[in-house]
């Protein structure tokens, strides 16, 4: 009986340890401030980041050795974007830069703005030949497209209470997130705004409101489908904010629709891995969720891992997050979970068999003693 108790205690301890998320590593970054945004090369090593430095925001590049270096751009950078091949950056006074993904230098491009002073670039996404941007002149924000060095006319949303905050290129156009200044001022910025943007070859982009509701503002748009031949109701983007996660679908007949993902919660940062698993940090901690799950699964991270995680992104095949001050990087190998689940399954079978054998042996021993056989 004593041996059985020891076995059960050791098994329980092993299960508890096995529940800790595997494939997690923590490293120091050497960065002096929080990361505002980051773009990763497909090799998972090189990156471009916008980093707060106390006096503003600085462009930083990460080389294959894991070292972060300041990028000399002679600019006041405000936004970054791009894809696996090309990274773009924007800044005050219309500054616009382009670099090959993974490069250590950036080239300034002279954009042809309309007459008047060049605006400040608030957000942008695209490549060296075409893309989208939100700019600000005085206090007015407008959406533009660019093609080569030419910028389209600007489009502002007709409801003056809606402020445009960020743009992300998706299949067939772009999605714009913003906030509503008409919401309850006592709650601060507390509104969800999502706008569909369509390129217009003859003028300003066409803007269509997809969603406007109560809640903390959206902060992330993840583009999912890069195919121009979108089948009916294909999922083209994940949009997340402080109160919920939404999916955006699109087809040629019904247009674009927004659906709240069942079981989703408000998140601080989010990304999606190659297996379509959502990874996000919320007030409950780090969680995972497949679209279609009834609720998220909270994962237990190893002791010593920072809990104030932000700026989730995919770096190659790995999930990468940073501490809020930018000093620590957390890297997660999503495939390590598969081996963990297999191990837990085998352990469960083993415990069941050994427990049955143990109780059978103990019961048999007690029965034999009852009949004075032993």
Short mmCIF file of C-alpha atoms in Angstrom, two decimals:
data_model
loop_
_atom_site.label_atom_id
_atom_site.label_comp_id
_atom_site.label_asym_id
_atom_site.label_seq_id
_atom_site.Cartn_x
_atom_site.Cartn_y
_atom_site.Cartn_z
CA UNK A 1 0.00 0.00 0.00
CA UNK A 2 2.86 2.36 0.82
CA UNK A 3 4.43 1.74 -2.58
CA UNK A 4 1.10 2.50 -4.29
CA UNK A 5 0.78 5.82 -2.42
CA UNK A 6 4.30 6.80 -3.38
CA UNK A 7 3.56 5.93 -6.99
CA UNK A 8 0.39 8.05 -7.00
CA UNK A 9 2.17 11.02 -5.40
CA UNK A 10 5.05 10.85 -7.88
CA UNK A 11 2.61 10.48 -10.78
CA UNK A 12 0.63 13.51 -9.64
CA UNK A 13 3.83 15.55 -9.36
CA UNK A 14 4.87 14.46 -12.85
CA UNK A 15 1.48 15.42 -14.29
CA UNK A 16 1.66 18.84 -12.62
CA UNK A 17 5.10 19.47 -14.11
CA UNK A 18 4.03 18.12 -17.49
CA UNK A 19 1.25 20.72 -17.61
CA UNK A 20 3.87 23.47 -17.86
CA UNK A 21 4.06 24.67 -21.47
CA UNK A 22 7.07 23.00 -23.15
CA UNK A 23 9.37 24.57 -25.71
CA UNK A 24 9.62 27.92 -23.91
CA UNK A 25 12.84 29.93 -23.69
CA UNK A 26 13.53 33.39 -22.25
CA UNK A 27 16.37 35.68 -23.33
CA UNK A 28 17.47 39.27 -22.78
CA UNK A 29 17.08 41.65 -25.72
CA UNK A 30 19.35 44.53 -24.78
CA UNK A 31 16.61 46.97 -25.86
CA UNK A 32 16.28 50.17 -23.86
CA UNK A 33 12.53 50.61 -24.24
CA UNK A 34 9.18 48.99 -25.08
CA UNK A 35 8.50 47.61 -28.55
CA UNK A 36 5.71 49.49 -30.34
CA UNK A 37 5.58 47.20 -33.39
CA UNK A 38 7.75 44.51 -34.96
CA UNK A 39 8.08 42.81 -38.35
CA UNK A 40 9.85 39.44 -38.61
CA UNK A 41 11.79 37.89 -41.47
CA UNK A 42 10.66 34.38 -42.42
CA UNK A 43 13.92 32.96 -40.97
CA UNK A 44 12.69 33.90 -37.48
CA UNK A 45 15.97 35.64 -36.66
CA UNK A 46 16.05 39.02 -38.37
CA UNK A 47 13.47 41.70 -37.60
CA UNK A 48 12.54 45.37 -37.87
CA UNK A 49 11.06 47.05 -34.81
CA UNK A 50 9.77 50.42 -33.74
CA UNK A 51 11.04 50.99 -30.20
CA UNK A 52 10.29 53.71 -27.66
CA UNK A 53 13.50 55.32 -26.44
CA UNK A 54 12.27 57.96 -24.01
CA UNK A 55 12.54 60.80 -26.51
CA UNK A 56 10.37 59.30 -29.23
CA UNK A 57 10.47 56.19 -31.37
CA UNK A 58 13.50 54.59 -33.01
CA UNK A 59 13.82 52.08 -35.84
CA UNK A 60 15.84 49.03 -34.77
CA UNK A 61 16.96 45.99 -36.76
CA UNK A 62 17.78 42.56 -35.36
CA UNK A 63 20.55 40.63 -37.10
CA UNK A 64 21.03 36.87 -37.32
CA UNK A 65 23.24 37.01 -34.26
CA UNK A 66 20.28 38.21 -32.20
CA UNK A 67 21.65 41.73 -31.68
CA UNK A 68 19.45 44.82 -32.00
CA UNK A 69 21.02 47.80 -33.80
CA UNK A 70 19.66 51.28 -34.42
CA UNK A 71 18.74 51.91 -38.03
CA UNK A 72 20.06 55.20 -39.37
CA UNK A 73 17.15 56.78 -41.25
CA UNK A 74 17.50 60.50 -40.47
CA UNK A 75 13.80 60.50 -39.63
CA UNK A 76 11.21 60.57 -36.87
CA UNK A 77 9.67 57.14 -37.49
CA UNK A 78 6.05 56.56 -36.49
CA UNK A 79 4.97 53.31 -38.19
CA UNK A 80 6.20 50.13 -39.87
CA UNK A 81 4.57 47.51 -42.09
CA UNK A 82 5.23 45.18 -44.98
CA UNK A 83 5.48 41.46 -45.72
CA UNK A 84 8.00 38.62 -45.76
CA UNK A 85 9.91 40.22 -48.66
CA UNK A 86 9.68 43.98 -48.15
CA UNK A 87 9.46 46.16 -45.05
CA UNK A 88 8.18 49.74 -45.19
CA UNK A 89 8.33 52.55 -42.65
CA UNK A 90 6.73 55.96 -42.31
CA UNK A 91 7.31 59.03 -40.21
CA UNK A 92 6.70 62.68 -39.56
CA UNK A 93 6.57 65.13 -42.48
CA UNK A 94 5.75 62.38 -44.97
CA UNK A 95 9.00 60.45 -44.56
CA UNK A 96 8.75 57.05 -46.29
CA UNK A 97 11.37 54.30 -46.28
CA UNK A 98 11.71 50.88 -47.92
CA UNK A 99 14.07 47.98 -47.21
CA UNK A 100 14.45 44.35 -48.17
CA UNK A 101 13.24 42.13 -45.31
CA UNK A 102 16.27 41.14 -43.25
CA UNK A 103 18.45 43.98 -44.55
CA UNK A 104 20.42 46.28 -42.25
CA UNK A 105 19.79 49.50 -44.20
CA UNK A 106 16.75 51.44 -45.36
CA UNK A 107 16.28 53.62 -48.44
CA UNK A 108 14.24 56.82 -48.33
CA UNK A 109 11.64 57.18 -51.09
CA UNK A 110 10.39 60.60 -52.19
CA UNK A 111 6.62 60.28 -52.27
CA UNK A 112 4.64 62.66 -54.48
CA UNK A 113 2.26 64.32 -52.04
CA UNK A 114 -0.50 66.68 -53.08
CA UNK A 115 0.26 70.42 -52.89
CA UNK A 116 0.96 71.65 -49.41
CA UNK A 117 3.05 70.40 -46.52
CA UNK A 118 3.66 66.67 -46.35
CA UNK A 119 1.50 65.03 -43.64
CA UNK A 120 2.62 62.81 -40.78
CA UNK A 121 2.20 59.09 -41.46
CA UNK A 122 0.21 57.41 -38.68
CA UNK A 123 0.03 53.83 -40.03
CA UNK A 124 0.98 52.02 -43.24
CA UNK A 125 1.17 48.60 -44.87
CA UNK A 126 2.26 47.31 -48.26
CA UNK A 127 5.50 47.06 -50.23
CA UNK A 128 7.79 49.24 -52.35
CA UNK A 129 5.32 49.49 -55.24
CA UNK A 130 1.85 49.72 -53.65
CA UNK A 131 0.15 49.93 -50.30
CA UNK A 132 -2.06 51.77 -47.83
CA UNK A 133 -1.50 54.52 -45.29
CA UNK A 134 -3.28 56.70 -42.77
CA UNK A 135 -1.88 60.23 -42.57
CA UNK A 136 -2.61 63.25 -40.41
CA UNK A 137 -2.66 66.93 -41.32
CA UNK A 138 -3.33 69.10 -38.29
CA UNK A 139 -5.99 66.98 -36.55
CA UNK A 140 -7.57 65.44 -39.66
CA UNK A 141 -6.73 61.83 -40.55
CA UNK A 142 -7.27 60.44 -44.04
CA UNK A 143 -6.72 57.12 -45.81
CA UNK A 144 -4.58 56.95 -48.95
CA UNK A 145 -3.15 54.34 -51.29
CA UNK A 146 0.19 54.58 -53.03
CA UNK A 147 1.36 53.20 -56.33
CA UNK A 148 5.05 53.58 -57.13
CA UNK A 149 5.74 57.12 -55.87
CA UNK A 150 2.25 58.49 -56.37
CA UNK A 151 -0.22 58.91 -53.52
CA UNK A 152 -3.98 58.88 -54.08
CA UNK A 153 -6.43 61.45 -52.88
CA UNK A 154 -7.34 61.04 -49.23
CA UNK A 155 -10.57 59.63 -47.83
CA UNK A 156 -11.89 60.57 -44.40
CA UNK A 157 -14.74 58.75 -42.75
CA UNK A 158 -17.91 60.91 -42.90
CA UNK A 159 -18.69 60.51 -39.20
CA UNK A 160 -16.42 63.02 -37.48
CA UNK A 161 -16.52 61.18 -34.15
CA UNK A 162 -14.61 58.21 -35.66
CA UNK A 163 -10.81 58.46 -35.52
CA UNK A 164 -8.70 56.23 -37.81
CA UNK A 165 -5.82 54.51 -35.97
CA UNK A 166 -4.34 51.68 -38.05
CA UNK A 167 -4.46 50.03 -41.48
CA UNK A 168 -3.66 46.46 -42.58
CA UNK A 169 -3.62 45.19 -46.16
CA UNK A 170 -5.84 42.13 -46.67
CA UNK A 171 -7.32 40.23 -49.60
CA UNK A 172 -9.02 42.68 -51.94
CA UNK A 173 -8.16 45.86 -50.06
CA UNK A 174 -7.48 46.83 -46.46
CA UNK A 175 -9.03 46.87 -43.00
CA UNK A 176 -8.88 49.98 -40.85
CA UNK A 177 -9.25 50.02 -37.07
CA UNK A 178 -10.20 53.10 -35.11
CA UNK A 179 -12.12 54.42 -32.16
CA UNK A 180 -15.21 56.52 -31.53
CA UNK A 181 -14.76 59.76 -29.58
CA UNK A 182 -18.52 59.93 -28.95
CA UNK A 183 -18.34 56.98 -26.53
CA UNK A 184 -18.52 57.51 -22.77
CA UNK A 185 -15.62 59.87 -21.94
CA UNK A 186 -15.48 58.61 -18.36
CA UNK A 187 -14.30 55.27 -19.74
CA UNK A 188 -11.58 56.81 -21.89
CA UNK A 189 -11.25 55.45 -25.42
CA UNK A 190 -13.84 52.68 -25.30
CA UNK A 191 -15.22 51.72 -28.69
CA UNK A 192 -14.69 49.16 -31.44
CA UNK A 193 -14.51 50.53 -34.99
CA UNK A 194 -13.65 48.47 -38.08
CA UNK A 195 -13.77 49.89 -41.62
CA UNK A 196 -13.37 48.17 -44.98
CA UNK A 197 -11.21 50.06 -47.49
CA UNK A 198 -11.36 49.48 -51.23
CA UNK A 199 -8.81 50.82 -53.70
CA UNK A 200 -10.16 53.35 -56.22
CA UNK A 201 -8.11 53.83 -59.39
CA UNK A 202 -9.63 57.22 -60.10
CA UNK A 203 -9.49 58.88 -56.69
CA UNK A 204 -9.71 58.40 -52.95
CA UNK A 205 -10.26 54.93 -51.47
CA UNK A 206 -13.82 53.87 -50.71
CA UNK A 207 -14.52 53.36 -47.01
CA UNK A 208 -17.35 51.20 -45.65
CA UNK A 209 -18.14 50.75 -41.96
CA UNK A 210 -18.12 47.05 -41.00
CA UNK A 211 -18.45 47.26 -37.23
CA UNK A 212 -19.06 49.94 -34.60
CA UNK A 213 -19.74 48.90 -31.05
CA UNK A 214 -19.03 49.37 -27.38
CA UNK A 215 -15.87 47.94 -25.89
CA UNK A 216 -12.15 48.57 -25.74
CA UNK A 217 -10.69 49.58 -29.13
CA UNK A 218 -9.21 47.08 -31.56
CA UNK A 219 -5.43 46.95 -31.57
CA UNK A 220 -4.54 44.11 -33.96
CA UNK A 221 -5.48 42.96 -37.46
CA UNK A 222 -3.94 39.69 -38.67
CA UNK A 223 -4.26 39.09 -42.43
CA UNK A 224 -4.91 35.39 -43.12
CA UNK A 225 -5.65 34.85 -46.80
CA UNK A 226 -3.47 36.23 -49.59
CA UNK A 227 -5.43 34.69 -52.44
CA UNK A 228 -7.29 36.91 -54.90
CA UNK A 229 -9.75 34.08 -55.64
CA UNK A 230 -11.50 33.99 -52.31
CA UNK A 231 -14.08 31.23 -52.00
CA UNK A 232 -17.44 32.04 -50.36
CA UNK A 233 -17.12 33.05 -46.73
CA UNK A 234 -13.39 32.51 -46.54
CA UNK A 235 -11.72 33.93 -43.44
CA UNK A 236 -9.43 36.77 -44.47
CA UNK A 237 -8.52 38.35 -41.13
CA UNK A 238 -8.57 38.13 -37.34
CA UNK A 239 -9.32 41.40 -35.52
CA UNK A 240 -8.71 41.66 -31.78
CA UNK A 241 -9.18 44.19 -29.02
CA UNK A 242 -9.62 44.58 -25.31
CA UNK A 243 -13.05 42.94 -25.22
CA UNK A 244 -13.25 40.26 -27.93
CA UNK A 245 -11.76 38.57 -30.98
CA UNK A 246 -13.52 38.77 -34.35
CA UNK A 247 -13.17 37.04 -37.70
CA UNK A 248 -13.67 38.86 -40.99
CA UNK A 249 -15.01 36.80 -43.91
CA UNK A 250 -15.29 37.73 -47.56
CA UNK A 251 -16.76 36.47 -50.82
CA UNK A 252 -17.66 37.92 -54.20
CA UNK A 253 -21.42 38.08 -53.54
CA UNK A 254 -21.96 38.82 -49.85
CA UNK A 255 -19.00 41.17 -49.44
CA UNK A 256 -17.28 41.32 -46.08
CA UNK A 257 -18.83 40.36 -42.76
CA UNK A 258 -17.64 40.51 -39.17
CA UNK A 259 -18.28 37.62 -36.76
CA UNK A 260 -17.45 37.52 -33.08
CA UNK A 261 -15.51 34.33 -32.41
CA UNK A 262 -17.49 32.21 -29.94
CA UNK A 263 -15.79 31.86 -26.59
CA UNK A 264 -13.32 34.67 -27.28
CA UNK A 265 -12.28 37.18 -24.66
CA UNK A 266 -10.53 40.53 -24.59
CA UNK A 267 -6.80 40.31 -25.26
CA UNK A 268 -3.75 42.53 -24.88
CA UNK A 269 -1.82 40.98 -27.77
CA UNK A 270 -2.42 38.11 -30.21
CA UNK A 271 -0.91 36.07 -33.04
CA UNK A 272 -1.76 32.89 -34.96
CA UNK A 273 0.60 29.99 -35.70
CA UNK A 274 0.95 27.75 -38.75
CA UNK A 275 -1.65 25.33 -37.34
CA UNK A 276 -4.27 28.12 -37.06
CA UNK A 277 -3.90 28.17 -33.27
CA UNK A 278 -4.49 31.58 -31.70
CA UNK A 279 -1.99 32.57 -29.01
CA UNK A 280 -2.88 35.57 -26.88
CA UNK A 281 -2.20 37.32 -23.61
CA UNK A 282 -5.16 38.53 -21.56
CA UNK A 283 -5.79 39.44 -17.93
CA UNK A 284 -6.10 35.68 -17.32
CA UNK A 285 -2.58 35.02 -18.59
CA UNK A 286 -1.27 33.35 -21.73
CA UNK A 287 -3.91 31.30 -23.58
CA UNK A 288 -4.44 29.32 -26.76
CA UNK A 289 -7.58 28.78 -28.78
CA UNK A 290 -8.60 27.16 -32.03
CA UNK A 291 -11.41 28.88 -33.91
CA UNK A 292 -14.45 26.74 -33.08
CA UNK A 293 -13.37 25.97 -29.50
CA UNK A 294 -15.95 26.78 -26.84
CA UNK A 295 -13.42 28.65 -24.71
CA UNK A 296 -9.69 29.45 -24.53
CA UNK A 297 -7.19 27.17 -22.83
CA UNK A 298 -4.96 28.88 -20.27
CA UNK A 299 -1.41 27.59 -20.53
CA UNK A 300 0.99 27.38 -17.63
CA UNK A 301 4.34 28.98 -18.41
CA UNK A 302 7.60 28.01 -16.67
CA UNK A 303 8.62 29.80 -13.50
CA UNK A 304 10.71 32.88 -14.20
CA UNK A 305 8.92 33.68 -17.48
CA UNK A 306 7.77 37.32 -17.65
CA UNK A 307 4.00 37.65 -17.19
CA UNK A 308 3.66 41.17 -18.65
CA UNK A 309 3.78 39.92 -22.23
CA UNK A 310 3.12 42.05 -25.31
CA UNK A 311 3.80 42.30 -29.07
CA UNK A 312 2.95 38.70 -29.96
CA UNK A 313 4.13 37.68 -33.45
CA UNK A 314 5.28 34.70 -35.48
CA UNK A 315 9.05 34.60 -35.93
CA UNK A 316 9.54 31.82 -38.46
CA UNK A 317 7.77 28.82 -36.91
CA UNK A 318 7.94 30.16 -33.34
CA UNK A 319 5.63 32.38 -31.31
CA UNK A 320 7.54 35.36 -29.91
CA UNK A 321 6.41 37.80 -27.21
CA UNK A 322 8.19 40.56 -25.32
CA UNK A 323 7.99 41.94 -21.82
CA UNK A 324 6.28 45.31 -21.68
CA UNK A 325 9.59 47.13 -21.09
CA UNK A 326 11.18 45.34 -24.06
CA UNK A 327 14.02 43.88 -22.00
CA UNK A 328 13.03 40.20 -22.29
CA UNK A 329 11.98 37.98 -25.18
CA UNK A 330 9.87 34.84 -24.75
CA UNK A 331 10.09 32.26 -27.55
CA UNK A 332 7.60 29.39 -27.79
CA UNK A 333 7.87 26.37 -30.08
CA UNK A 334 4.21 25.48 -30.81
CA UNK A 335 5.12 21.99 -32.04
CA UNK A 336 6.43 21.07 -28.58
CA UNK A 337 2.82 20.87 -27.38
CA UNK A 338 2.17 17.89 -29.64
CA UNK A 339 4.80 15.79 -27.90
CA UNK A 340 3.46 16.93 -24.52
CA UNK A 341 -0.10 15.85 -25.32
CA UNK A 342 1.18 12.47 -26.53
CA UNK A 343 3.20 12.04 -23.33
CA UNK A 344 0.21 12.94 -21.15
CA UNK A 345 -1.96 10.47 -23.02
CA UNK A 346 0.53 7.66 -22.52
CA UNK A 347 1.03 8.60 -18.88
CA UNK A 348 -2.74 8.57 -18.31
CA UNK A 349 -2.95 5.05 -19.72
CA UNK A 350 0.01 3.97 -17.60
CA UNK A 351 -1.45 5.41 -14.40
CA UNK A 352 -4.79 3.73 -15.09
CA UNK A 353 -3.18 0.33 -15.62
CA UNK A 354 -0.81 0.56 -12.65
CA UNK A 355 -3.57 1.87 -10.38
CA UNK A 356 -5.77 -1.08 -11.38
CA UNK A 357 -2.92 -3.51 -10.81
CA UNK A 358 -2.07 -1.90 -7.49
CA UNK A 359 -5.60 -2.01 -6.14
CA UNK A 360 -6.07 -5.55 -7.47
CA UNK A 361 -2.90 -6.64 -5.74
CA UNK A 362 -3.87 -4.91 -2.52
CA UNK A 363 -7.39 -6.36 -2.66
CA UNK A 364 -6.06 -9.85 -3.37
CA UNK A 365 -3.57 -9.56 -0.54
CA UNK A 366 -6.31 -8.49 1.91
CA UNK A 367 -8.60 -11.34 0.74
CA UNK A 368 -5.91 -13.96 1.23
CA UNK A 369 -5.16 -12.67 4.71
CA UNK A 370 -8.86 -12.73 5.59
CA UNK A 371 -8.98 -16.41 4.81
CA UNK A 372 -5.72 -17.07 6.65
CA UNK A 373 -4.00 -18.09 3.45
CA UNK A 374 -1.22 -15.62 4.23
#
